[in-house]
mmCIF file of C-alpha atoms and ligand atoms in Angstrom:
data_model
loop_
_atom_site.group_PDB
_atom_site.id
_atom_site.type_symbol
_atom_site.label_atom_id
_atom_site.label_comp_id
_atom_site.label_asym_id
_atom_site.label_seq_id
_atom_site.Cartn_x
_atom_site.Cartn_y
_atom_site.Cartn_z
ATOM 1 C CA MET W 1 -160.512 -107.478 102.827
ATOM 2 C CA PHE W 2 -157.240 -107.536 104.601
ATOM 3 C CA LYS W 3 -154.389 -106.627 102.744
ATOM 4 C CA SER W 4 -150.741 -106.834 104.170
ATOM 5 C CA LEU W 5 -148.601 -103.555 103.938
ATOM 6 C CA THR W 6 -146.132 -105.502 101.810
ATOM 7 C CA ALA W 7 -148.844 -106.533 99.426
ATOM 8 C CA PHE W 8 -150.029 -102.903 99.399
ATOM 9 C CA ALA W 9 -146.453 -101.653 98.524
ATOM 10 C CA SER W 10 -146.223 -104.204 95.914
ATOM 11 C CA ASP W 11 -149.398 -102.975 94.028
ATOM 12 C CA GLN W 12 -148.194 -99.389 94.380
ATOM 13 C CA LEU W 13 -144.731 -100.185 92.701
ATOM 14 C CA ALA W 14 -146.350 -102.064 90.000
ATOM 15 C CA ALA W 15 -148.757 -99.293 89.207
ATOM 16 C CA LEU W 16 -145.560 -96.731 89.221
ATOM 17 C CA GLU W 17 -143.854 -99.532 86.782
ATOM 18 C CA ALA W 18 -146.930 -99.347 84.491
ATOM 19 C CA ARG W 19 -146.722 -95.430 84.317
ATOM 20 C CA ARG W 20 -142.975 -95.608 83.581
ATOM 21 C CA GLN W 21 -142.456 -93.664 86.861
ATOM 22 C CA ARG W 22 -141.141 -96.410 88.921
ATOM 23 C CA ARG W 23 -137.510 -95.282 90.070
ATOM 24 C CA ARG W 24 -134.445 -97.251 91.075
ATOM 25 C CA LEU W 25 -131.128 -96.233 92.917
ATOM 26 C CA ALA W 26 -128.156 -96.384 90.888
ATOM 27 C CA SER W 27 -125.005 -96.827 92.785
ATOM 28 C CA THR W 28 -122.847 -94.189 91.454
ATOM 29 C CA ASP W 29 -119.063 -93.570 92.274
ATOM 30 C CA ARG W 30 -118.214 -89.911 92.048
ATOM 31 C CA HIS W 31 -114.434 -89.953 92.142
ATOM 32 C CA ASP W 32 -114.198 -86.376 91.209
ATOM 33 C CA SER W 33 -116.977 -83.931 90.681
ATOM 34 C CA ILE W 34 -117.794 -84.814 87.053
ATOM 35 C CA HIS W 35 -116.228 -88.288 86.335
ATOM 36 C CA VAL W 36 -118.338 -90.889 87.731
ATOM 37 C CA ARG W 37 -118.553 -94.740 87.483
ATOM 38 C CA ARG W 38 -121.950 -96.526 87.352
ATOM 39 C CA GLY W 39 -122.530 -100.265 86.502
ATOM 40 C CA GLY W 40 -118.819 -100.626 85.535
ATOM 41 C CA ARG W 41 -118.996 -97.642 83.137
ATOM 42 C CA ALA W 42 -116.948 -94.478 83.309
ATOM 43 C CA LEU W 43 -119.269 -91.529 82.454
ATOM 44 C CA VAL W 44 -118.862 -87.720 82.320
ATOM 45 C CA SER W 45 -121.704 -86.636 84.427
ATOM 46 C CA PHE W 46 -124.100 -83.568 83.401
ATOM 47 C CA CYS W 47 -126.552 -84.164 86.382
ATOM 48 C CA CYS W 48 -124.557 -83.267 89.455
ATOM 49 C CA ASN W 49 -125.429 -79.998 91.348
ATOM 50 C CA ASP W 50 -121.790 -79.614 92.253
ATOM 51 C CA TYR W 51 -121.566 -76.618 90.116
ATOM 52 C CA LEU W 52 -118.113 -75.313 91.055
ATOM 53 C CA ASN W 53 -116.778 -78.893 91.605
ATOM 54 C CA LEU W 54 -116.073 -77.696 95.329
ATOM 55 C CA SER W 55 -116.957 -81.243 96.656
ATOM 56 C CA ALA W 56 -113.745 -82.394 95.492
ATOM 57 C CA HIS W 57 -111.754 -79.365 95.848
ATOM 58 C CA GLY W 58 -108.440 -79.821 98.045
ATOM 59 C CA ALA W 59 -109.063 -76.852 100.364
ATOM 60 C CA VAL W 60 -112.690 -77.995 100.973
ATOM 61 C CA LYS W 61 -111.843 -81.643 101.504
ATOM 62 C CA ALA W 62 -108.906 -80.672 103.927
ATOM 63 C CA ALA W 63 -111.018 -78.380 105.875
ATOM 64 C CA ALA W 64 -113.717 -80.877 106.420
ATOM 65 C CA ALA W 65 -110.776 -83.588 107.377
ATOM 66 C CA VAL W 66 -109.265 -81.299 109.772
ATOM 67 C CA ALA W 67 -112.663 -80.731 111.443
ATOM 68 C CA ILE W 68 -113.385 -84.359 111.858
ATOM 69 C CA GLU W 69 -109.821 -85.058 113.252
ATOM 70 C CA ARG W 70 -110.425 -82.291 115.797
ATOM 71 C CA PHE W 71 -114.081 -82.313 116.666
ATOM 72 C CA GLY W 72 -115.333 -85.840 115.516
ATOM 73 C CA ALA W 73 -117.713 -86.909 112.895
ATOM 74 C CA GLY W 74 -120.975 -85.780 114.330
ATOM 75 C CA ALA W 75 -122.622 -82.885 116.360
ATOM 76 C CA GLY W 76 -123.867 -85.013 119.267
ATOM 77 C CA ALA W 77 -127.110 -83.110 119.986
ATOM 78 C CA SER W 78 -129.345 -80.552 118.551
ATOM 79 C CA ARG W 79 -128.050 -76.988 118.358
ATOM 80 C CA LEU W 80 -130.103 -75.543 121.415
ATOM 81 C CA VAL W 81 -128.481 -78.517 123.655
ATOM 82 C CA THR W 82 -124.833 -78.959 122.943
ATOM 83 C CA GLY W 83 -124.711 -79.276 119.002
ATOM 84 C CA ASP W 84 -123.915 -75.530 118.617
ATOM 85 C CA HIS W 85 -120.474 -76.006 117.463
ATOM 86 C CA PRO W 86 -118.452 -72.763 117.145
ATOM 87 C CA LEU W 87 -117.941 -73.783 113.493
ATOM 88 C CA LEU W 88 -121.856 -73.337 112.851
ATOM 89 C CA GLY W 89 -121.871 -69.714 114.320
ATOM 90 C CA GLU W 90 -118.856 -68.902 112.358
ATOM 91 C CA LEU W 91 -120.710 -70.196 109.065
ATOM 92 C CA GLU W 92 -123.750 -68.284 109.931
ATOM 93 C CA ARG W 93 -121.825 -65.002 110.232
ATOM 94 C CA ALA W 94 -119.980 -65.687 107.074
ATOM 95 C CA LEU W 95 -123.291 -66.414 105.118
ATOM 96 C CA ALA W 96 -124.764 -63.408 106.589
ATOM 97 C CA THR W 97 -121.855 -61.106 105.381
ATOM 98 C CA PHE W 98 -121.759 -62.666 101.877
ATOM 99 C CA LYS W 99 -125.615 -62.162 101.429
ATOM 100 C CA ASP W 100 -125.508 -58.878 103.264
ATOM 101 C CA THR W 101 -128.112 -59.774 105.772
ATOM 102 C CA GLU W 102 -128.094 -59.168 109.599
ATOM 103 C CA ASP W 103 -128.038 -62.707 110.344
ATOM 104 C CA ALA W 104 -128.154 -66.421 109.144
ATOM 105 C CA VAL W 105 -129.290 -69.723 110.456
ATOM 106 C CA VAL W 106 -127.942 -73.206 109.282
ATOM 107 C CA PHE W 107 -130.136 -76.214 109.298
ATOM 108 C CA GLY W 108 -129.451 -80.169 108.790
ATOM 109 C CA SER W 109 -130.345 -79.629 104.815
ATOM 110 C CA GLY W 110 -132.186 -77.499 102.532
ATOM 111 C CA TYR W 111 -135.254 -79.686 102.720
ATOM 112 C CA LEU W 112 -135.316 -79.329 106.523
ATOM 113 C CA ALA W 113 -134.752 -75.566 106.279
ATOM 114 C CA ASN W 114 -137.838 -74.955 104.196
ATOM 115 C CA LEU W 115 -139.989 -77.372 106.391
ATOM 116 C CA GLY W 116 -138.868 -75.460 109.294
ATOM 117 C CA ILE W 117 -138.798 -71.772 108.216
ATOM 118 C CA ILE W 118 -142.296 -71.672 106.687
ATOM 119 C CA PRO W 119 -144.200 -72.987 109.663
ATOM 120 C CA ALA W 120 -142.040 -70.634 112.047
ATOM 121 C CA VAL W 121 -143.400 -67.597 110.413
ATOM 122 C CA MET W 122 -146.699 -68.541 108.975
ATOM 123 C CA GLY W 123 -149.768 -70.165 110.285
ATOM 124 C CA SER W 124 -153.484 -70.395 110.319
ATOM 125 C CA GLY W 125 -155.279 -67.190 108.977
ATOM 126 C CA ASP W 126 -152.197 -66.237 106.804
ATOM 127 C CA LEU W 127 -151.715 -66.971 102.999
ATOM 128 C CA ILE W 128 -148.856 -68.330 101.167
ATOM 129 C CA LEU W 129 -148.793 -67.652 97.339
ATOM 130 C CA VAL W 130 -146.136 -70.136 95.736
ATOM 131 C CA ASP W 131 -144.699 -70.291 91.909
ATOM 132 C CA GLU W 132 -146.519 -73.581 90.786
ATOM 133 C CA LEU W 133 -142.839 -74.829 89.790
ATOM 134 C CA SER W 134 -141.129 -74.328 93.146
ATOM 135 C CA HIS W 135 -139.609 -77.188 94.840
ATOM 136 C CA ALA W 136 -141.300 -79.944 96.763
ATOM 137 C CA CYS W 137 -139.961 -78.978 100.015
ATOM 138 C CA ILE W 138 -141.534 -75.368 99.782
ATOM 139 C CA LEU W 139 -144.923 -76.852 99.095
ATOM 140 C CA GLY W 140 -144.255 -79.213 102.098
ATOM 141 C CA GLY W 141 -143.290 -76.436 104.320
ATOM 142 C CA ALA W 142 -146.450 -74.305 103.127
ATOM 143 C CA ARG W 143 -148.534 -77.372 103.936
ATOM 144 C CA LEU W 144 -147.114 -77.867 107.428
ATOM 145 C CA SER W 145 -147.728 -74.280 108.393
ATOM 146 C CA GLY W 146 -151.645 -74.579 108.410
ATOM 147 C CA ALA W 147 -151.750 -71.274 106.304
ATOM 148 C CA GLN W 148 -154.004 -70.992 103.097
ATOM 149 C CA GLU W 149 -151.735 -71.980 100.072
ATOM 150 C CA LEU W 150 -152.401 -70.879 96.514
ATOM 151 C CA ARG W 151 -150.112 -71.383 93.608
ATOM 152 C CA PHE W 152 -149.616 -69.011 90.775
ATOM 153 C CA HIS W 153 -148.793 -69.685 87.374
ATOM 154 C CA HIS W 154 -145.101 -70.117 86.705
ATOM 155 C CA ASN W 155 -143.459 -66.418 86.710
ATOM 156 C CA ASP W 156 -147.004 -65.194 85.839
ATOM 157 C CA MET W 157 -147.042 -61.574 87.506
ATOM 158 C CA ALA W 158 -150.556 -60.758 86.307
ATOM 159 C CA HIS W 159 -151.768 -64.078 87.902
ATOM 160 C CA LEU W 160 -150.009 -63.249 91.172
ATOM 161 C CA GLU W 161 -151.464 -59.855 91.157
ATOM 162 C CA THR W 162 -155.002 -61.289 90.763
ATOM 163 C CA LEU W 163 -154.734 -63.708 93.470
ATOM 164 C CA LEU W 164 -153.312 -61.015 95.840
ATOM 165 C CA ASP W 165 -156.086 -58.797 94.724
ATOM 166 C CA GLN W 166 -158.797 -61.424 95.464
ATOM 167 C CA HIS W 167 -157.175 -62.738 98.736
ATOM 168 C CA ARG W 168 -154.919 -60.343 100.560
ATOM 169 C CA SER W 169 -157.531 -58.409 102.326
ATOM 170 C CA SER W 170 -159.233 -61.497 104.001
ATOM 171 C CA VAL W 171 -155.888 -62.850 105.674
ATOM 172 C CA ARG W 172 -153.477 -61.508 108.319
ATOM 173 C CA HIS W 173 -150.122 -61.921 106.847
ATOM 174 C CA ALA W 174 -149.288 -62.912 103.141
ATOM 175 C CA LEU W 175 -145.970 -64.333 101.939
ATOM 176 C CA ILE W 176 -144.856 -65.178 98.383
ATOM 177 C CA VAL W 177 -142.212 -67.954 97.781
ATOM 178 C CA THR W 178 -140.441 -68.870 94.936
ATOM 179 C CA ASP W 179 -137.286 -70.749 93.801
ATOM 180 C CA GLY W 180 -134.791 -67.978 92.585
ATOM 181 C CA VAL W 181 -133.504 -70.298 89.892
ATOM 182 C CA PHE W 182 -135.994 -73.068 89.044
ATOM 183 C CA SER W 183 -134.560 -76.299 89.736
ATOM 184 C CA MET W 184 -135.955 -78.186 86.785
ATOM 185 C CA ASP W 185 -136.100 -75.429 84.077
ATOM 186 C CA GLY W 186 -133.197 -73.168 84.926
ATOM 187 C CA ASP W 187 -134.991 -69.892 84.301
ATOM 188 C CA LEU W 188 -135.011 -67.173 87.127
ATOM 189 C CA ALA W 189 -137.837 -65.975 89.133
ATOM 190 C CA ALA W 190 -139.093 -62.511 88.033
ATOM 191 C CA LEU W 191 -137.765 -61.148 91.456
ATOM 192 C CA PRO W 192 -137.951 -57.432 90.901
ATOM 193 C CA GLN W 193 -141.581 -57.583 89.853
ATOM 194 C CA ILE W 194 -142.433 -60.040 92.714
ATOM 195 C CA ILE W 195 -141.055 -57.560 95.247
ATOM 196 C CA GLU W 196 -142.897 -54.846 93.727
ATOM 197 C CA LEU W 197 -146.347 -56.760 93.909
ATOM 198 C CA ALA W 198 -145.318 -57.655 97.632
ATOM 199 C CA GLN W 199 -144.854 -53.981 98.461
ATOM 200 C CA LYS W 200 -148.093 -53.097 96.801
ATOM 201 C CA PHE W 201 -150.035 -55.805 98.783
ATOM 202 C CA ASP W 202 -148.144 -55.725 102.191
ATOM 203 C CA ALA W 203 -146.741 -59.275 101.646
ATOM 204 C CA TRP W 204 -143.468 -60.780 102.532
ATOM 205 C CA VAL W 205 -141.281 -62.706 100.133
ATOM 206 C CA MET W 206 -139.135 -65.730 100.343
ATOM 207 C CA THR W 207 -136.569 -66.964 97.939
ATOM 208 C CA ASP W 208 -135.199 -70.573 97.604
ATOM 209 C CA ASP W 209 -131.606 -69.939 96.200
ATOM 210 C CA ALA W 210 -130.608 -73.595 96.042
ATOM 211 C CA HIS W 211 -129.175 -73.360 92.600
ATOM 212 C CA GLY W 212 -128.291 -69.518 92.574
ATOM 213 C CA LEU W 213 -125.754 -69.393 95.448
ATOM 214 C CA GLY W 214 -122.294 -69.667 93.654
ATOM 215 C CA THR W 215 -123.666 -69.616 90.173
ATOM 216 C CA ILE W 216 -125.583 -66.207 89.482
ATOM 217 C CA GLY W 217 -125.482 -62.866 90.602
ATOM 218 C CA GLY W 218 -121.754 -63.071 90.700
ATOM 219 C CA GLY W 219 -122.169 -66.020 92.960
ATOM 220 C CA VAL W 220 -124.261 -64.033 95.625
ATOM 221 C CA GLY W 221 -127.338 -65.732 94.105
ATOM 222 C CA CYS W 222 -130.860 -64.413 92.813
ATOM 223 C CA SER W 223 -130.859 -61.395 95.007
ATOM 224 C CA ASN W 224 -127.841 -59.932 92.963
ATOM 225 C CA ALA W 225 -128.915 -61.125 89.744
ATOM 226 C CA PHE W 226 -130.943 -57.976 88.538
ATOM 227 C CA THR W 227 -129.986 -54.363 87.979
ATOM 228 C CA ALA W 228 -129.981 -53.607 91.728
ATOM 229 C CA PRO W 229 -129.395 -55.739 94.706
ATOM 230 C CA LEU W 230 -132.824 -57.077 96.136
ATOM 231 C CA GLN W 231 -133.532 -57.912 99.814
ATOM 232 C CA PRO W 232 -136.328 -60.236 100.166
ATOM 233 C CA GLU W 233 -137.203 -60.864 103.816
ATOM 234 C CA LEU W 234 -136.243 -64.622 103.834
ATOM 235 C CA GLN W 235 -133.519 -65.916 101.604
ATOM 236 C CA MET W 236 -132.881 -69.741 102.091
ATOM 237 C CA GLY W 237 -130.627 -71.850 100.195
ATOM 238 C CA THR W 238 -128.370 -74.999 100.603
ATOM 239 C CA LEU W 239 -124.934 -75.848 101.402
ATOM 240 C CA SER W 240 -125.212 -79.063 99.205
ATOM 241 C CA LYS W 241 -125.053 -77.802 95.692
ATOM 242 C CA ALA W 242 -122.545 -75.127 94.637
ATOM 243 C CA LEU W 243 -120.778 -75.156 97.995
ATOM 244 C CA GLY W 244 -120.172 -78.901 97.695
ATOM 245 C CA SER W 245 -121.044 -79.774 101.423
ATOM 246 C CA TYR W 246 -124.218 -80.522 103.061
ATOM 247 C CA GLY W 247 -126.624 -78.532 104.980
ATOM 248 C CA GLY W 248 -129.281 -75.599 104.535
ATOM 249 C CA TYR W 249 -129.424 -72.095 105.319
ATOM 250 C CA LEU W 250 -131.559 -69.057 106.013
ATOM 251 C CA CYS W 251 -130.308 -65.363 105.652
ATOM 252 C CA ALA W 252 -132.605 -62.918 107.045
ATOM 253 C CA SER W 253 -132.843 -60.170 109.589
ATOM 254 C CA GLN W 254 -131.643 -60.881 113.351
ATOM 255 C CA ALA W 255 -135.082 -60.875 114.920
ATOM 256 C CA VAL W 256 -136.337 -63.195 112.150
ATOM 257 C CA CYS W 257 -133.428 -65.695 112.550
ATOM 258 C CA GLU W 258 -133.915 -65.706 116.294
ATOM 259 C CA LEU W 259 -137.555 -66.370 115.963
ATOM 260 C CA VAL W 260 -136.544 -69.418 113.456
ATOM 261 C CA ARG W 261 -134.200 -70.628 115.998
ATOM 262 C CA ASN W 262 -136.753 -70.529 118.552
ATOM 263 C CA ARG W 263 -139.632 -71.956 116.550
ATOM 264 C CA ALA W 264 -138.478 -73.850 113.431
ATOM 265 C CA ARG W 265 -139.133 -77.635 114.532
ATOM 266 C CA THR W 266 -136.694 -78.938 112.142
ATOM 267 C CA PHE W 267 -134.035 -76.605 113.860
ATOM 268 C CA VAL W 268 -134.951 -77.319 117.427
ATOM 269 C CA TYR W 269 -135.650 -80.812 117.345
ATOM 270 C CA SER W 270 -133.002 -82.171 114.979
ATOM 271 C CA THR W 271 -129.313 -82.742 115.449
ATOM 272 C CA GLY W 272 -126.890 -79.841 114.703
ATOM 273 C CA LEU W 273 -124.925 -80.039 111.360
ATOM 274 C CA PRO W 274 -121.708 -82.053 111.680
ATOM 275 C CA PRO W 275 -118.867 -79.576 112.209
ATOM 276 C CA ALA W 276 -117.015 -80.926 109.304
ATOM 277 C CA SER W 277 -120.108 -80.009 106.886
ATOM 278 C CA ALA W 278 -119.797 -76.560 108.457
ATOM 279 C CA ALA W 279 -116.046 -76.485 107.872
ATOM 280 C CA ALA W 280 -116.292 -77.664 104.168
ATOM 281 C CA ALA W 281 -119.036 -75.072 103.559
ATOM 282 C CA LEU W 282 -116.845 -72.369 105.023
ATOM 283 C CA ALA W 283 -113.934 -73.123 102.960
ATOM 284 C CA ALA W 284 -116.128 -73.406 99.689
ATOM 285 C CA LEU W 285 -117.839 -69.953 100.646
ATOM 286 C CA GLU W 286 -114.326 -68.433 100.795
ATOM 287 C CA ILE W 287 -113.672 -69.651 97.169
ATOM 288 C CA VAL W 288 -116.912 -68.383 95.979
ATOM 289 C CA ARG W 289 -116.469 -65.058 97.509
ATOM 290 C CA SER W 290 -112.958 -64.669 96.019
ATOM 291 C CA ASP W 291 -113.482 -66.072 92.540
ATOM 292 C CA VAL W 292 -116.307 -64.372 90.557
ATOM 293 C CA ALA W 293 -114.865 -65.981 87.396
ATOM 294 C CA LEU W 294 -115.297 -69.374 88.597
ATOM 295 C CA CYS W 295 -119.109 -68.446 89.473
ATOM 296 C CA ALA W 296 -119.642 -67.552 85.988
ATOM 297 C CA LYS W 297 -118.241 -70.449 84.494
ATOM 298 C CA PRO W 298 -121.063 -73.044 84.728
ATOM 299 C CA THR W 299 -123.451 -70.718 82.861
ATOM 300 C CA ALA W 300 -120.965 -69.963 80.208
ATOM 301 C CA GLN W 301 -120.715 -73.721 79.680
ATOM 302 C CA ALA W 302 -124.355 -74.184 79.479
ATOM 303 C CA ALA W 303 -124.461 -71.315 77.055
ATOM 304 C CA ARG W 304 -121.949 -73.165 74.833
ATOM 305 C CA PHE W 305 -124.066 -76.230 74.700
ATOM 306 C CA CYS W 306 -127.146 -74.334 73.978
ATOM 307 C CA GLU W 307 -125.618 -72.489 71.106
ATOM 308 C CA ALA W 308 -124.380 -75.554 69.681
ATOM 309 C CA LEU W 309 -127.959 -76.888 69.643
ATOM 310 C CA GLY W 310 -129.718 -73.735 68.528
ATOM 311 C CA LEU W 311 -131.469 -73.625 71.962
ATOM 312 C CA PRO W 312 -132.202 -70.147 73.784
ATOM 313 C CA ALA W 313 -129.609 -68.772 76.097
ATOM 314 C CA PRO W 314 -129.677 -70.159 79.513
ATOM 315 C CA GLN W 315 -130.086 -67.951 82.516
ATOM 316 C CA SER W 316 -128.341 -70.463 84.774
ATOM 317 C CA PRO W 317 -126.144 -73.708 84.681
ATOM 318 C CA ILE W 318 -129.430 -75.792 84.080
ATOM 319 C CA VAL W 319 -130.494 -76.589 80.760
ATOM 320 C CA PRO W 320 -133.947 -78.737 80.228
ATOM 321 C CA LEU W 321 -134.890 -80.460 77.078
ATOM 322 C CA VAL W 322 -138.513 -81.090 77.470
ATOM 323 C CA LEU W 323 -139.481 -84.155 75.566
ATOM 324 C CA GLY W 324 -143.021 -84.940 76.695
ATOM 325 C CA ASP W 325 -143.610 -88.516 77.603
ATOM 326 C CA GLU W 326 -141.570 -90.772 79.853
ATOM 327 C CA GLN W 327 -140.628 -93.189 77.344
ATOM 328 C CA SER W 328 -138.689 -90.501 75.090
ATOM 329 C CA ALA W 329 -136.833 -89.121 78.140
ATOM 330 C CA LEU W 330 -135.776 -92.387 79.253
ATOM 331 C CA HIS W 331 -134.772 -93.539 75.513
ATOM 332 C CA ALA W 332 -132.644 -90.382 75.152
ATOM 333 C CA SER W 333 -130.929 -90.788 78.473
ATOM 334 C CA ALA W 334 -130.025 -94.292 77.698
ATOM 335 C CA ALA W 335 -128.590 -93.349 74.276
ATOM 336 C CA LEU W 336 -126.395 -90.672 75.818
ATOM 337 C CA GLU W 337 -125.174 -93.250 78.600
ATOM 338 C CA ASP W 338 -124.129 -95.493 75.677
ATOM 339 C CA ALA W 339 -122.284 -92.381 74.425
ATOM 340 C CA GLY W 340 -120.487 -91.988 77.716
ATOM 341 C CA PHE W 341 -122.551 -89.182 79.246
ATOM 342 C CA LEU W 342 -124.851 -89.341 82.521
ATOM 343 C CA VAL W 343 -127.903 -87.052 81.867
ATOM 344 C CA THR W 344 -130.857 -88.390 84.075
ATOM 345 C CA ALA W 345 -134.422 -88.398 82.479
ATOM 346 C CA ILE W 346 -136.575 -86.447 84.865
ATOM 347 C CA ARG W 347 -140.193 -87.701 85.153
ATOM 348 C CA PRO W 348 -143.361 -86.756 86.880
ATOM 349 C CA PRO W 349 -144.071 -86.146 89.533
ATOM 350 C CA THR W 350 -140.897 -84.233 89.941
ATOM 351 C CA VAL W 351 -142.059 -82.185 86.917
ATOM 352 C CA PRO W 352 -145.710 -81.712 85.657
ATOM 353 C CA ALA W 353 -147.371 -84.651 83.651
ATOM 354 C CA GLY W 354 -146.467 -84.238 79.782
ATOM 355 C CA THR W 355 -143.151 -82.723 80.563
ATOM 356 C CA ALA W 356 -140.646 -85.425 81.188
ATOM 357 C CA ARG W 357 -137.320 -84.093 80.140
ATOM 358 C CA LEU W 358 -133.602 -84.488 79.948
ATOM 359 C CA ARG W 359 -132.052 -81.995 82.432
ATOM 360 C CA PHE W 360 -128.384 -81.069 81.784
ATOM 361 C CA THR W 361 -126.555 -79.295 84.481
ATOM 362 C CA PHE W 362 -122.958 -77.808 83.818
ATOM 363 C CA THR W 363 -120.195 -77.155 86.003
ATOM 364 C CA ALA W 364 -117.045 -75.145 85.839
ATOM 365 C CA ALA W 365 -114.888 -78.126 85.212
ATOM 366 C CA HIS W 366 -116.668 -79.434 82.085
ATOM 367 C CA THR W 367 -114.191 -78.914 79.234
ATOM 368 C CA ASP W 368 -115.199 -77.306 75.931
ATOM 369 C CA ALA W 369 -114.538 -80.476 74.237
ATOM 370 C CA GLU W 370 -116.816 -82.483 76.435
ATOM 371 C CA ILE W 371 -119.690 -80.058 75.861
ATOM 372 C CA ASP W 372 -119.087 -80.178 71.964
ATOM 373 C CA ARG W 373 -119.142 -83.833 71.956
ATOM 374 C CA LEU W 374 -122.248 -83.989 74.363
ATOM 375 C CA ALA W 375 -123.867 -81.391 71.980
ATOM 376 C CA GLY W 376 -122.939 -83.581 69.099
ATOM 377 C CA GLU W 377 -124.566 -86.594 70.466
ATOM 378 C CA VAL W 378 -127.782 -84.917 71.522
ATOM 379 C CA ALA W 379 -127.972 -83.615 67.946
ATOM 380 C CA LYS W 380 -127.659 -87.034 66.653
ATOM 381 C CA LEU W 381 -130.630 -88.342 68.452
ATOM 382 C CA HIS W 382 -133.073 -85.912 66.521
ATOM 383 C CA LEU W 383 -135.243 -85.257 69.705
ATOM 384 C CA SER W 384 -138.470 -83.361 69.066
ATOM 385 C CA VAL W 385 -138.681 -80.910 71.475
ATOM 386 C CA ALA W 386 -142.179 -80.686 73.281
ATOM 387 C CA ALA W 387 -143.762 -77.251 74.072
ATOM 388 C CA GLU W 388 -143.953 -76.958 77.926
HETATM 389 C C1 PLP G 401 -131.971 -79.163 96.172
HETATM 390 C C2 PLP G 401 -133.065 -78.194 96.616
HETATM 391 C C3 PLP G 401 -133.582 -78.102 98.026
HETATM 392 C C4 PLP G 401 -133.105 -79.084 99.031
HETATM 393 O O1 PLP G 401 -132.026 -78.755 99.458
HETATM 394 P P1 PLP G 401 -131.083 -79.991 100.351
HETATM 395 O O2 PLP G 401 -129.837 -79.502 100.652
HETATM 396 O O3 PLP G 401 -130.556 -81.111 99.055
HETATM 397 O O4 PLP G 401 -131.933 -80.651 101.032
HETATM 398 C C5 PLP G 401 -134.423 -77.211 98.248
HETATM 399 N N1 PLP G 401 -134.972 -76.327 97.154
HETATM 400 C C6 PLP G 401 -134.429 -76.481 95.986
HETATM 401 C C7 PLP G 401 -134.941 -75.439 94.943
HETATM 402 C C8 PLP G 401 -133.568 -77.566 95.620
HETATM 403 O O5 PLP G 401 -133.155 -77.529 94.305
#
């Protein structure tokens, strides 16, 4: 029987509603990087990814404003046509220097970067091994590549080794991909062990450092968060979180970056990053480079919160409180909002079924007093934390 698309969409929305998975936009006015206004209420946000509060930093805003004045609001075309503003090349060189790689490529966003990079280097006859808790855009990029995709249990090196052992010899190239800092759990990938396995099985490694740049490893990210600096072949990340701007990047060898500039469809067929976004990211990167203490602050604030609640010490500024069902997470989030705190409930499909949670992200600008008050309010909820 004929069903209109609108009727189909309404049915789908009703089904999401029944599962408590329907989501709605909530217009939010962020007038600085942690104080927001939503529904007429002033709230302290513990759910922005603006870890160093650089989206509201004077030097970062000024750099963007000057670039808009001088170069306009948009790039005008894709990079390979006329959208390659000199600021983008300058940003690429600064990122490569900071990450100690030969070269870097800037994309329109982190999501676009992952959708472009993975299919540019992997294809049919290849194997991609992805940590099961990796970000959706890694899985999207893997799917677009046409390579065989297998997921290993979260940070489970024995499982990764078993999969490599079983499948490596029957494929051409193998790539292991993982979040550096897991976005919904805040833990770090076991990168030294992953690189060791990659060497043993002749595989390449790609890290997604969206939450690591500016926050761990002295601000350099997951490659510098262990005893010795590590060099995965592909190090992607975003300009949209700790750098407070917008855009994505890849740091890699010069040949790999050139191949990506030629083959990544989200680079070739999409308009270049606006010069103002690049200018803001450049100014922010300069702050990250020169202020290691600032980069350590968000995780220190997360640690203060965890200590107050008797939670394990955090490895990053992200702290999950896994409550299990959607309803508990929504209730807890609403109760914290009543107390003046914005902490979103994270629900499936963003996280696995049965692991709905509160996810707290801490920034350099949260005061000790704000954190102590938040911890007090969370304690008052008497939440029972589910095993993940
Ligand atoms: C946010 C995020 C992205 C996407 O980056 P955008 O610049 O926001 O598109 C990619 N990977 C991870 C792990 C993320 O958390």
